[in-house]
Amino acid sequence: MPGASTDPLHSLSRLDLAHRSTVIVAVSGGSDSTALLLLTKEFLDRNAPATRLVAVTVDHRLREGSAAEAAAVARLAARHGIAHRTLCWNEAKPASGIAAAARMARYELLAQAARAEGTDVVLTGHTADDQAETVLMRAARGDGDRLERGLAGMAKATLFDGSVWVVRPLLGYRREALRNFLLARDVTWIEDPTNANETYERPRLRAALGRAGGDDRHADALRTAREAASRRERLGGEAAELITVHADLAAPGLVRLSREFVGGGGSDGALYALRILLASVGGTPHLPDEARCAQLLDRLNREWPLAAAKPLCATLSRVAVEARRDGLFLRRELRDLPQPVLPQDGMLWDGRFRLRVTGETEGLSVAPLGPEAAEIAELYGADVAASLVRAGLSTLPCLWRGQECLSLLRRRTVRQGIAAVPVAAPFARFLPSFDLAAARAIMHLLRAALPPDPPLKRH
Ligand SMILES: Nc1ncnc2c1ncn2[C@@H]1O[C@H](COP(=O)(O)OP(=O)(O)OP(=O)(O)O)[C@@H](O)[C@H]1O
């Protein structure tokens, strides 16, 4: 992230939008996203006049007046010759955790809008002020792991659901500069009353940063974010290297790590790589507990030499771990596998596969292969113990008609118009650009679909 700059007109020049036929800007009607919309319009008019600009407002239907706010954004867009859509969050609202649910619904609706417009880019108006607040809140909570990846704050770009890049071109710019930009053009914006409600953590922090000494705290927070982001990228690069060199898919559903991987177990990169591997094999979106993974690596380092006689086994984060003479094997544990489900397009299965459904599904279900794995185990992993191959296979999604097993669902073998595409669970929903190297390595290992390049120019 650049240091806070004063001329927001430069903000878009770092984006690679030339090959996109359409770009979406997410506009709440607040100062930041309104400024972003007008900046993007100016930028595209000058540099990529063939690219269509679409403003999208999400009406969360949480406050009286939200529809009128969306209509005000629509009028502003029309005045500037910009297409505008309003999308409503119509689902039932949860009783608690409303802010997080609203945020998730907003991402989903924005991604839907992007797909409908045939683009993979949505720009949002997050600023340097938002970034400083995010980092200070995370630091105060002390969440994140020992390596403090969370202190990197928001990434310049985050891939949502594997398909839409949410890009934040204004992260290096102060809100005040954006407001001055709007005032100079006589453009007004909407003040969201929740932004001033100091019963919430963010507005409280925002008010504190506005008082004496706030600028220094702001600058410190941005420095912390920059440093944490480069540490996080370095760590991800190390993990990617370890996964690429020392991990392979010994058989479907069975990841094998070499002894050298564990031998380097003292490094932060190995610990991070192991956590990514465990989360991906187990199908959990969050990385498993850092301390427990460090203990496992430590134990493997100390005891593996003895494992020649008897495998060393452990389970962690839905993964069965087995150290044998010929490698460390990871597979989804057999407990708590999904019950049979009716396949639906886009459904995430056990956090490990995305189902693709194009055909008729009546009478069909998707469930783990289970004991039927014994029938086909000999087809795979000739250099691995048959029991491991069977165990790995038995956790994979299979197409059933009643009690009859029709076929193992694979990425390409589309049976009855149904396929199961592997996903890397920790990066399936949100993939921040800091983690791209590590994500690509694990996706490559699992034969998952690789992420599209982010629309950022390389320096
Ligand atoms: N209701 C919404 N509709 C469309 N986009 C939104 C909406 N709410 C937030 N966003 C996008 O997410 C960004 C960050 O959201 P945040 O809640 O921090 O901003 P805000 O205070 O609502 O408005 P602004 O950032 O425009 O001042 C916004 O700049 C905007 O791009």
Short mmCIF file of C-alpha atoms and ligand atoms in Angstrom, two decimals:
data_model
loop_
_atom_site.label_atom_id
_atom_site.label_comp_id
_atom_site.label_asym_id
_atom_site.label_seq_id
_atom_site.Cartn_x
_atom_site.Cartn_y
_atom_site.Cartn_z
CA MET A 1 0.00 0.00 0.00
CA PRO A 2 1.46 3.43 -0.84
CA GLY A 3 1.85 6.08 1.84
CA ALA A 4 -1.21 8.31 2.14
CA SER A 5 -1.22 10.39 -1.02
CA THR A 6 -3.12 13.61 -1.59
CA ASP A 7 -4.15 13.44 -5.25
CA PRO A 8 -6.83 10.77 -5.59
CA LEU A 9 -6.79 11.12 -9.37
CA HIS A 10 -3.69 8.90 -9.39
CA SER A 11 -5.47 6.16 -7.50
CA LEU A 12 -6.73 4.26 -10.53
CA SER A 13 -3.58 4.35 -12.60
CA ARG A 14 -2.25 1.28 -10.79
CA LEU A 15 -5.19 -0.83 -11.95
CA ASP A 16 -5.10 -2.95 -15.05
CA LEU A 17 -8.58 -2.36 -16.48
CA ALA A 18 -7.73 -2.12 -20.16
CA HIS A 19 -8.96 -5.63 -21.05
CA ARG A 20 -12.18 -5.47 -19.05
CA SER A 21 -15.33 -4.69 -21.01
CA THR A 22 -17.13 -3.63 -17.78
CA VAL A 23 -16.11 -2.42 -14.32
CA ILE A 24 -18.46 -2.21 -11.34
CA VAL A 25 -18.14 0.39 -8.60
CA ALA A 26 -19.87 -0.40 -5.30
CA VAL A 27 -21.47 2.86 -4.18
CA SER A 28 -23.15 3.25 -0.79
CA GLY A 29 -23.63 6.98 -1.39
CA GLY A 30 -21.08 7.91 1.30
CA SER A 31 -18.25 10.28 0.45
CA ASP A 32 -15.63 7.63 -0.30
CA SER A 33 -17.55 5.50 -2.75
CA THR A 34 -19.15 8.55 -4.39
CA ALA A 35 -15.67 9.97 -4.96
CA LEU A 36 -14.50 6.60 -6.28
CA LEU A 37 -17.36 6.51 -8.76
CA LEU A 38 -16.55 9.93 -10.19
CA LEU A 39 -12.80 9.23 -10.23
CA THR A 40 -13.40 5.97 -12.09
CA LYS A 41 -15.62 7.73 -14.59
CA GLU A 42 -12.93 10.36 -15.26
CA PHE A 43 -10.25 7.70 -15.44
CA LEU A 44 -12.12 5.46 -17.89
CA ASP A 45 -13.23 8.40 -20.07
CA ARG A 46 -9.59 9.34 -20.47
CA ASN A 47 -7.85 5.97 -20.57
CA ALA A 48 -10.31 3.25 -21.51
CA PRO A 49 -13.40 4.81 -23.11
CA ALA A 50 -14.61 1.42 -24.38
CA THR A 51 -14.90 0.03 -20.84
CA ARG A 52 -18.44 0.25 -19.41
CA LEU A 53 -18.91 1.60 -15.91
CA VAL A 54 -21.77 0.32 -13.75
CA ALA A 55 -22.53 1.65 -10.26
CA VAL A 56 -24.16 -0.84 -7.88
CA THR A 57 -25.84 0.04 -4.59
CA VAL A 58 -26.90 -2.60 -2.09
CA ASP A 59 -30.03 -1.75 -0.15
CA HIS A 60 -29.65 -3.82 3.01
CA ARG A 61 -33.21 -2.95 4.09
CA LEU A 62 -31.98 -2.43 7.63
CA ARG A 63 -32.70 1.27 8.07
CA GLU A 64 -35.64 3.40 7.24
CA GLY A 65 -34.59 5.55 4.33
CA SER A 66 -32.18 3.04 2.76
CA ALA A 67 -34.29 2.84 -0.41
CA ALA A 68 -34.29 6.64 -0.70
CA GLU A 69 -30.49 6.62 -0.34
CA ALA A 70 -30.16 4.09 -3.14
CA ALA A 71 -32.45 6.26 -5.27
CA ALA A 72 -30.23 9.28 -4.56
CA VAL A 73 -27.19 7.34 -5.80
CA ALA A 74 -29.15 6.33 -8.90
CA ARG A 75 -29.90 10.02 -9.61
CA LEU A 76 -26.28 11.01 -9.13
CA ALA A 77 -25.17 8.22 -11.49
CA ALA A 78 -27.76 9.32 -14.10
CA ARG A 79 -26.52 12.93 -13.88
CA HIS A 80 -23.05 11.68 -14.80
CA GLY A 81 -24.22 9.31 -17.53
CA ILE A 82 -23.36 6.17 -15.50
CA ALA A 83 -25.50 3.00 -15.49
CA HIS A 84 -26.79 2.14 -11.99
CA ARG A 85 -28.38 -0.90 -10.34
CA THR A 86 -29.86 -1.28 -6.87
CA LEU A 87 -29.78 -4.77 -5.36
CA CYS A 88 -31.81 -5.55 -2.24
CA TRP A 89 -30.93 -7.87 0.61
CA ASN A 90 -34.33 -9.47 0.90
CA GLU A 91 -33.49 -12.49 3.04
CA ALA A 92 -34.53 -12.82 6.69
CA LYS A 93 -32.12 -10.94 8.93
CA PRO A 94 -30.33 -12.79 11.74
CA ALA A 95 -31.05 -11.81 15.35
CA SER A 96 -27.36 -11.28 16.13
CA GLY A 97 -24.19 -10.66 14.12
CA ILE A 98 -26.13 -8.40 11.79
CA ALA A 99 -23.11 -6.35 10.63
CA ALA A 100 -21.16 -9.46 9.55
CA ALA A 101 -24.24 -10.96 7.85
CA ALA A 102 -24.90 -7.68 6.02
CA ARG A 103 -21.30 -7.55 4.85
CA MET A 104 -21.47 -11.12 3.52
CA ALA A 105 -24.79 -10.46 1.80
CA ARG A 106 -23.27 -7.32 0.24
CA TYR A 107 -20.32 -9.29 -1.16
CA GLU A 108 -22.65 -11.93 -2.55
CA LEU A 109 -24.92 -9.39 -4.21
CA LEU A 110 -21.97 -7.46 -5.65
CA ALA A 111 -20.47 -10.69 -7.01
CA GLN A 112 -23.85 -11.60 -8.54
CA ALA A 113 -23.97 -8.18 -10.17
CA ALA A 114 -20.45 -8.68 -11.54
CA ARG A 115 -21.33 -12.06 -13.03
CA ALA A 116 -24.53 -10.65 -14.52
CA GLU A 117 -22.53 -7.83 -16.15
CA GLY A 118 -19.86 -10.26 -17.40
CA THR A 119 -17.01 -8.77 -15.36
CA ASP A 120 -14.69 -9.98 -12.60
CA VAL A 121 -13.90 -6.55 -11.12
CA VAL A 122 -15.77 -4.66 -8.39
CA LEU A 123 -14.14 -1.50 -7.01
CA THR A 124 -14.87 -0.37 -3.44
CA GLY A 125 -14.15 2.93 -1.71
CA HIS A 126 -12.12 1.72 1.31
CA THR A 127 -9.66 4.43 2.31
CA ALA A 128 -6.46 4.83 4.32
CA ASP A 129 -8.72 5.85 7.24
CA ASP A 130 -10.64 2.54 7.00
CA GLN A 131 -7.32 0.69 6.82
CA ALA A 132 -5.89 2.41 9.91
CA GLU A 133 -9.11 1.71 11.85
CA THR A 134 -9.08 -1.96 10.79
CA VAL A 135 -5.46 -2.44 11.86
CA LEU A 136 -5.96 -0.66 15.20
CA MET A 137 -9.08 -2.73 15.95
CA ARG A 138 -7.28 -5.97 15.15
CA ALA A 139 -4.23 -4.93 17.21
CA ALA A 140 -6.47 -4.04 20.17
CA ARG A 141 -8.30 -7.37 19.96
CA GLY A 142 -5.02 -9.22 19.66
CA ASP A 143 -6.66 -11.61 17.23
CA GLY A 144 -4.76 -13.25 14.42
CA ASP A 145 -1.88 -15.59 14.99
CA ARG A 146 1.62 -15.23 16.39
CA LEU A 147 2.79 -14.12 12.95
CA GLU A 148 0.14 -11.38 13.04
CA ARG A 149 -1.06 -11.84 9.50
CA GLY A 150 -4.24 -9.94 10.41
CA LEU A 151 -2.28 -6.74 10.98
CA ALA A 152 -1.74 -6.52 7.22
CA GLY A 153 -5.30 -5.12 7.20
CA MET A 154 -7.26 -5.09 3.96
CA ALA A 155 -5.52 -6.22 0.77
CA LYS A 156 -5.47 -4.05 -2.36
CA ALA A 157 -7.52 -6.79 -3.99
CA THR A 158 -9.42 -9.80 -2.66
CA LEU A 159 -10.83 -12.60 -4.81
CA PHE A 160 -14.36 -13.46 -3.69
CA ASP A 161 -15.78 -16.96 -4.32
CA GLY A 162 -12.91 -17.72 -6.66
CA SER A 163 -14.29 -15.50 -9.39
CA VAL A 164 -14.70 -11.79 -8.60
CA TRP A 165 -11.89 -9.41 -7.62
CA VAL A 166 -12.94 -6.82 -5.04
CA VAL A 167 -10.40 -4.05 -5.57
CA ARG A 168 -9.70 -1.12 -3.23
CA PRO A 169 -7.92 1.57 -5.23
CA LEU A 170 -8.31 4.27 -2.54
CA LEU A 171 -6.55 2.41 0.29
CA GLY A 172 -3.64 4.85 0.13
CA TYR A 173 -5.87 7.95 0.27
CA ARG A 174 -7.33 9.92 3.16
CA ARG A 175 -11.06 10.48 3.43
CA GLU A 176 -10.44 14.22 3.70
CA ALA A 177 -8.76 14.31 0.27
CA LEU A 178 -11.78 12.52 -1.22
CA ARG A 179 -14.22 14.92 0.42
CA ASN A 180 -12.21 17.87 -0.92
CA PHE A 181 -12.37 16.30 -4.37
CA LEU A 182 -16.18 16.13 -4.10
CA LEU A 183 -16.53 19.62 -2.61
CA ALA A 184 -14.46 21.02 -5.50
CA ARG A 185 -17.04 19.50 -7.87
CA ASP A 186 -20.03 20.58 -5.82
CA VAL A 187 -21.08 16.98 -5.24
CA THR A 188 -22.81 16.07 -1.98
CA TRP A 189 -22.86 12.72 -0.24
CA ILE A 190 -24.91 10.80 2.30
CA GLU A 191 -23.83 10.65 5.95
CA ASP A 192 -24.65 7.21 7.35
CA PRO A 193 -25.86 7.76 10.96
CA THR A 194 -24.25 4.44 12.07
CA ASN A 195 -20.84 5.93 11.24
CA ALA A 196 -21.35 8.43 14.07
CA ASN A 197 -22.81 6.00 16.60
CA GLU A 198 -20.04 5.61 19.16
CA THR A 199 -21.61 2.57 20.77
CA TYR A 200 -19.85 0.73 17.91
CA GLU A 201 -16.12 0.10 17.96
CA ARG A 202 -15.23 1.57 14.56
CA PRO A 203 -16.99 4.96 15.00
CA ARG A 204 -15.42 5.22 18.47
CA LEU A 205 -11.98 4.68 17.01
CA ARG A 206 -12.73 7.04 14.13
CA ALA A 207 -13.64 9.78 16.61
CA ALA A 208 -10.45 9.12 18.62
CA LEU A 209 -8.33 9.36 15.46
CA GLY A 210 -9.96 12.71 14.72
CA ARG A 211 -8.65 14.17 18.00
CA ALA A 212 -5.17 15.49 18.90
CA GLY A 213 -2.43 12.96 18.12
CA GLY A 214 -4.77 11.07 15.78
CA ASP A 215 -2.63 11.70 12.70
CA ASP A 216 0.41 10.09 14.33
CA ARG A 217 -1.61 7.04 15.37
CA HIS A 218 -3.01 6.85 11.85
CA ALA A 219 0.49 6.97 10.30
CA ASP A 220 1.76 4.34 12.77
CA ALA A 221 -1.14 2.04 11.94
CA LEU A 222 -0.47 2.34 8.20
CA ARG A 223 3.22 1.59 8.76
CA THR A 224 2.25 -1.48 10.80
CA ALA A 225 -0.04 -2.60 7.96
CA ARG A 226 2.67 -2.18 5.31
CA GLU A 227 5.21 -4.12 7.34
CA ALA A 228 2.75 -6.88 8.22
CA ALA A 229 1.69 -7.13 4.55
CA SER A 230 5.26 -7.67 3.38
CA ARG A 231 5.89 -10.22 6.16
CA ARG A 232 2.69 -12.01 5.17
CA GLU A 233 3.66 -12.08 1.50
CA ARG A 234 7.12 -13.40 2.36
CA LEU A 235 5.64 -16.09 4.60
CA GLY A 236 3.17 -17.08 1.88
CA GLY A 237 6.05 -17.32 -0.61
CA GLU A 238 7.96 -19.66 1.73
CA ALA A 239 4.87 -21.81 2.30
CA ALA A 240 4.24 -21.94 -1.47
CA GLU A 241 7.79 -23.12 -2.10
CA LEU A 242 7.51 -25.87 0.54
CA ILE A 243 4.15 -27.08 -0.79
CA THR A 244 5.41 -27.07 -4.38
CA VAL A 245 8.63 -28.95 -3.62
CA HIS A 246 7.60 -31.29 -0.81
CA ALA A 247 3.91 -32.13 -1.28
CA ASP A 248 2.17 -34.30 -3.85
CA LEU A 249 -1.18 -35.97 -4.34
CA ALA A 250 -0.22 -39.61 -3.74
CA ALA A 251 -3.74 -40.79 -4.64
CA PRO A 252 -7.12 -39.00 -4.85
CA GLY A 253 -7.91 -37.53 -1.42
CA LEU A 254 -4.43 -38.35 -0.09
CA VAL A 255 -1.70 -35.70 0.27
CA ARG A 256 1.86 -36.84 0.90
CA LEU A 257 4.62 -34.68 2.42
CA SER A 258 8.27 -35.58 2.30
CA ARG A 259 10.47 -35.93 5.37
CA GLU A 260 12.34 -32.79 4.31
CA PHE A 261 9.12 -30.81 4.80
CA VAL A 262 8.96 -31.85 8.42
CA GLY A 263 12.75 -31.58 8.77
CA GLY A 264 12.43 -27.85 8.11
CA GLY A 265 9.61 -27.80 10.69
CA GLY A 266 11.25 -25.13 12.79
CA SER A 267 10.55 -22.47 10.16
CA ASP A 268 7.53 -20.17 10.18
CA GLY A 269 6.98 -21.03 6.51
CA ALA A 270 6.66 -24.77 7.29
CA LEU A 271 4.18 -24.08 10.08
CA TYR A 272 2.11 -21.84 7.81
CA ALA A 273 2.26 -24.40 4.98
CA LEU A 274 1.11 -27.18 7.32
CA ARG A 275 -1.82 -25.08 8.52
CA ILE A 276 -2.87 -24.35 4.92
CA LEU A 277 -2.56 -28.05 4.03
CA LEU A 278 -4.59 -29.16 7.05
CA ALA A 279 -7.36 -26.62 6.41
CA SER A 280 -7.52 -27.61 2.73
CA VAL A 281 -7.50 -31.37 3.30
CA GLY A 282 -10.03 -31.02 6.14
CA GLY A 283 -12.23 -28.55 4.22
CA THR A 284 -12.28 -25.85 6.92
CA PRO A 285 -12.21 -22.15 5.95
CA HIS A 286 -10.13 -21.14 9.01
CA LEU A 287 -6.56 -22.24 9.51
CA PRO A 288 -6.21 -24.66 12.45
CA ASP A 289 -4.84 -23.46 15.76
CA GLU A 290 -1.23 -22.36 15.38
CA ALA A 291 0.01 -23.75 18.72
CA ARG A 292 -1.48 -27.21 18.10
CA CYS A 293 0.06 -27.35 14.62
CA ALA A 294 3.45 -26.30 16.03
CA GLN A 295 3.15 -29.11 18.61
CA LEU A 296 2.36 -31.60 15.86
CA LEU A 297 5.38 -30.53 13.80
CA ASP A 298 7.54 -30.72 16.90
CA ARG A 299 6.26 -34.20 17.72
CA LEU A 300 6.83 -35.37 14.16
CA ASN A 301 10.38 -34.05 14.29
CA ARG A 302 11.13 -35.86 17.53
CA GLU A 303 9.29 -39.12 16.97
CA TRP A 304 9.26 -39.75 13.25
CA PRO A 305 12.51 -41.75 13.26
CA LEU A 306 10.67 -44.28 15.44
CA ALA A 307 7.71 -44.39 13.11
CA ALA A 308 9.49 -46.79 10.81
CA ALA A 309 8.15 -49.70 12.83
CA LYS A 310 4.70 -48.32 13.56
CA PRO A 311 2.99 -45.33 11.88
CA LEU A 312 2.64 -42.24 14.02
CA CYS A 313 -0.98 -41.10 13.86
CA ALA A 314 -2.81 -37.94 14.92
CA THR A 315 -5.97 -36.08 13.99
CA LEU A 316 -6.21 -32.34 13.75
CA SER A 317 -8.83 -30.08 12.20
CA ARG A 318 -10.78 -32.94 10.52
CA VAL A 319 -7.57 -34.39 9.11
CA ALA A 320 -6.03 -37.80 9.83
CA VAL A 321 -2.26 -37.43 9.85
CA GLU A 322 -0.07 -40.50 9.47
CA ALA A 323 3.74 -40.51 9.47
CA ARG A 324 5.21 -43.60 7.78
CA ARG A 325 8.60 -44.54 6.45
CA ASP A 326 7.68 -43.24 2.99
CA GLY A 327 6.14 -39.91 3.97
CA LEU A 328 3.66 -37.95 6.00
CA PHE A 329 0.11 -38.60 4.75
CA LEU A 330 -2.86 -36.29 5.21
CA ARG A 331 -6.46 -37.18 4.44
CA ARG A 332 -9.92 -36.07 5.52
CA GLU A 333 -10.83 -38.06 8.63
CA LEU A 334 -13.75 -40.46 8.29
CA ARG A 335 -15.78 -38.93 11.09
CA ASP A 336 -18.59 -36.45 10.34
CA LEU A 337 -18.52 -36.73 6.57
CA PRO A 338 -21.60 -35.21 4.88
CA GLN A 339 -24.91 -37.04 4.77
CA PRO A 340 -26.37 -37.71 1.27
CA VAL A 341 -27.54 -34.46 -0.37
CA LEU A 342 -29.39 -33.53 -3.50
CA PRO A 343 -26.72 -32.01 -5.78
CA GLN A 344 -27.17 -28.33 -6.58
CA ASP A 345 -25.03 -26.19 -8.84
CA GLY A 346 -22.43 -24.15 -6.93
CA MET A 347 -22.94 -26.08 -3.68
CA LEU A 348 -19.83 -26.46 -1.53
CA TRP A 349 -19.48 -30.12 -0.54
CA ASP A 350 -17.68 -30.80 2.77
CA GLY A 351 -15.77 -27.52 2.27
CA ARG A 352 -13.51 -29.39 -0.19
CA PHE A 353 -15.40 -29.52 -3.50
CA ARG A 354 -17.69 -27.26 -5.45
CA LEU A 355 -20.44 -29.19 -7.25
CA ARG A 356 -21.20 -28.29 -10.83
CA VAL A 357 -24.61 -29.46 -11.98
CA THR A 358 -25.91 -29.07 -15.51
CA GLY A 359 -28.11 -32.15 -15.89
CA GLU A 360 -31.22 -33.69 -14.39
CA THR A 361 -30.74 -34.68 -10.74
CA GLU A 362 -33.98 -36.45 -9.89
CA GLY A 363 -33.38 -39.55 -7.75
CA LEU A 364 -29.67 -38.75 -7.40
CA SER A 365 -27.65 -37.86 -4.34
CA VAL A 366 -24.05 -37.00 -3.54
CA ALA A 367 -22.42 -38.79 -0.61
CA PRO A 368 -18.94 -40.07 0.31
CA LEU A 369 -17.74 -43.14 -1.55
CA GLY A 370 -17.31 -45.01 1.77
CA PRO A 371 -16.51 -48.77 1.80
CA GLU A 372 -17.03 -48.98 -1.99
CA ALA A 373 -13.52 -47.51 -2.15
CA ALA A 374 -12.16 -51.06 -1.75
CA GLU A 375 -13.48 -51.88 -5.25
CA ILE A 376 -11.35 -49.29 -7.01
CA ALA A 377 -8.40 -48.66 -4.66
CA GLU A 378 -6.03 -50.79 -6.72
CA LEU A 379 -6.36 -48.34 -9.62
CA TYR A 380 -4.56 -45.64 -7.66
CA GLY A 381 -1.33 -44.91 -5.76
CA ALA A 382 0.74 -47.94 -6.68
CA ASP A 383 3.58 -46.77 -4.42
CA VAL A 384 1.41 -46.20 -1.34
CA ALA A 385 -0.08 -48.56 1.28
CA ALA A 386 -3.45 -49.80 0.01
CA SER A 387 -5.12 -48.94 3.33
CA LEU A 388 -4.20 -45.27 2.88
CA VAL A 389 -5.46 -45.19 -0.70
CA ARG A 390 -8.76 -46.75 0.41
CA ALA A 391 -9.13 -44.31 3.28
CA GLY A 392 -8.45 -41.27 1.06
CA LEU A 393 -10.82 -42.46 -1.67
CA SER A 394 -13.62 -43.27 0.76
CA THR A 395 -13.92 -39.59 1.78
CA LEU A 396 -14.46 -38.36 -1.79
CA PRO A 397 -17.82 -37.28 -3.23
CA CYS A 398 -19.66 -39.92 -5.19
CA LEU A 399 -22.90 -39.95 -7.17
CA TRP A 400 -25.55 -42.36 -5.86
CA ARG A 401 -28.96 -43.52 -7.00
CA GLY A 402 -30.47 -44.87 -3.80
CA GLN A 403 -28.04 -47.56 -2.59
CA GLU A 404 -26.37 -47.85 -5.98
CA CYS A 405 -23.01 -46.17 -6.36
CA LEU A 406 -22.89 -44.68 -9.87
CA SER A 407 -19.51 -42.98 -10.01
CA LEU A 408 -16.83 -41.14 -8.15
CA LEU A 409 -17.32 -37.47 -8.97
CA ARG A 410 -14.18 -35.95 -10.45
CA ARG A 411 -13.29 -32.57 -11.79
CA ARG A 412 -13.54 -33.56 -15.42
CA THR A 413 -15.53 -36.80 -15.40
CA VAL A 414 -18.91 -35.16 -15.65
CA ARG A 415 -21.38 -37.91 -14.86
CA GLN A 416 -25.09 -37.11 -15.44
CA GLY A 417 -23.94 -33.50 -15.92
CA ILE A 418 -22.43 -33.43 -12.44
CA ALA A 419 -18.81 -32.69 -11.54
CA ALA A 420 -16.99 -31.98 -8.27
CA VAL A 421 -14.25 -29.36 -8.60
CA PRO A 422 -11.71 -29.32 -5.74
CA VAL A 423 -11.38 -26.04 -3.84
CA ALA A 424 -8.73 -24.87 -1.36
CA ALA A 425 -10.98 -24.27 1.65
CA PRO A 426 -9.05 -21.43 3.36
CA PHE A 427 -9.06 -19.39 0.14
CA ALA A 428 -12.38 -20.47 -1.39
CA ARG A 429 -14.46 -17.59 -0.05
CA PHE A 430 -11.91 -14.79 0.36
CA LEU A 431 -8.45 -14.79 -1.17
CA PRO A 432 -6.57 -11.59 -0.28
CA SER A 433 -3.84 -10.69 -2.77
CA PHE A 434 -1.14 -11.08 -0.05
CA ASP A 435 -1.85 -14.83 -0.02
CA LEU A 436 -1.82 -15.44 -3.78
CA ALA A 437 1.43 -17.41 -3.91
CA ALA A 438 0.40 -19.80 -1.14
CA ALA A 439 -3.10 -20.14 -2.59
CA ARG A 440 -1.77 -20.95 -6.07
CA ALA A 441 0.54 -23.63 -4.65
CA ILE A 442 -2.20 -25.43 -2.69
CA MET A 443 -4.70 -25.09 -5.56
CA HIS A 444 -2.18 -26.57 -7.95
CA LEU A 445 -1.57 -29.48 -5.56
CA LEU A 446 -5.29 -30.21 -5.18
CA ARG A 447 -6.02 -29.73 -8.93
CA ALA A 448 -8.36 -26.89 -7.97
CA ALA A 449 -9.22 -24.12 -10.45
CA LEU A 450 -6.43 -21.52 -10.29
CA PRO A 451 -7.41 -17.92 -9.47
CA PRO A 452 -7.55 -15.33 -12.25
CA ASP A 453 -4.79 -12.69 -12.14
CA PRO A 454 -5.74 -9.64 -10.06
CA PRO A 455 -6.38 -6.49 -12.07
CA LEU A 456 -3.32 -4.76 -10.57
CA LYS A 457 -0.37 -3.54 -12.62
CA ARG A 458 2.94 -5.11 -11.68
CA HIS A 459 5.59 -2.67 -10.54
N1 LIG B 1 -24.73 -0.44 0.68
C1 LIG B 1 -23.68 -0.49 -0.11
N2 LIG B 1 -23.83 -0.59 -1.45
C2 LIG B 1 -22.77 -0.65 -2.27
N3 LIG B 1 -21.51 -0.60 -1.83
C3 LIG B 1 -21.29 -0.49 -0.52
C4 LIG B 1 -22.36 -0.42 0.43
N4 LIG B 1 -21.84 -0.31 1.66
C5 LIG B 1 -20.50 -0.30 1.50
N5 LIG B 1 -20.15 -0.41 0.20
C6 LIG B 1 -18.81 -0.43 -0.40
O1 LIG B 1 -17.87 -0.82 0.60
C7 LIG B 1 -16.98 0.27 0.86
C8 LIG B 1 -16.66 0.33 2.33
O2 LIG B 1 -17.82 0.28 3.10
P1 LIG B 1 -18.02 1.16 4.39
O3 LIG B 1 -19.16 0.61 5.11
O4 LIG B 1 -16.70 1.30 5.07
O5 LIG B 1 -18.33 2.55 3.70
P2 LIG B 1 -19.54 3.56 3.94
O6 LIG B 1 -19.27 4.30 5.18
O7 LIG B 1 -20.84 2.87 3.81
O8 LIG B 1 -19.47 4.52 2.66
P3 LIG B 1 -18.31 5.23 1.93
O9 LIG B 1 -17.10 4.30 1.99
O10 LIG B 1 -18.83 5.39 0.56
O11 LIG B 1 -18.06 6.53 2.62
C9 LIG B 1 -17.70 1.49 0.36
O12 LIG B 1 -16.78 2.50 0.03
C10 LIG B 1 -18.42 0.96 -0.84
O13 LIG B 1 -17.57 0.85 -1.96
#
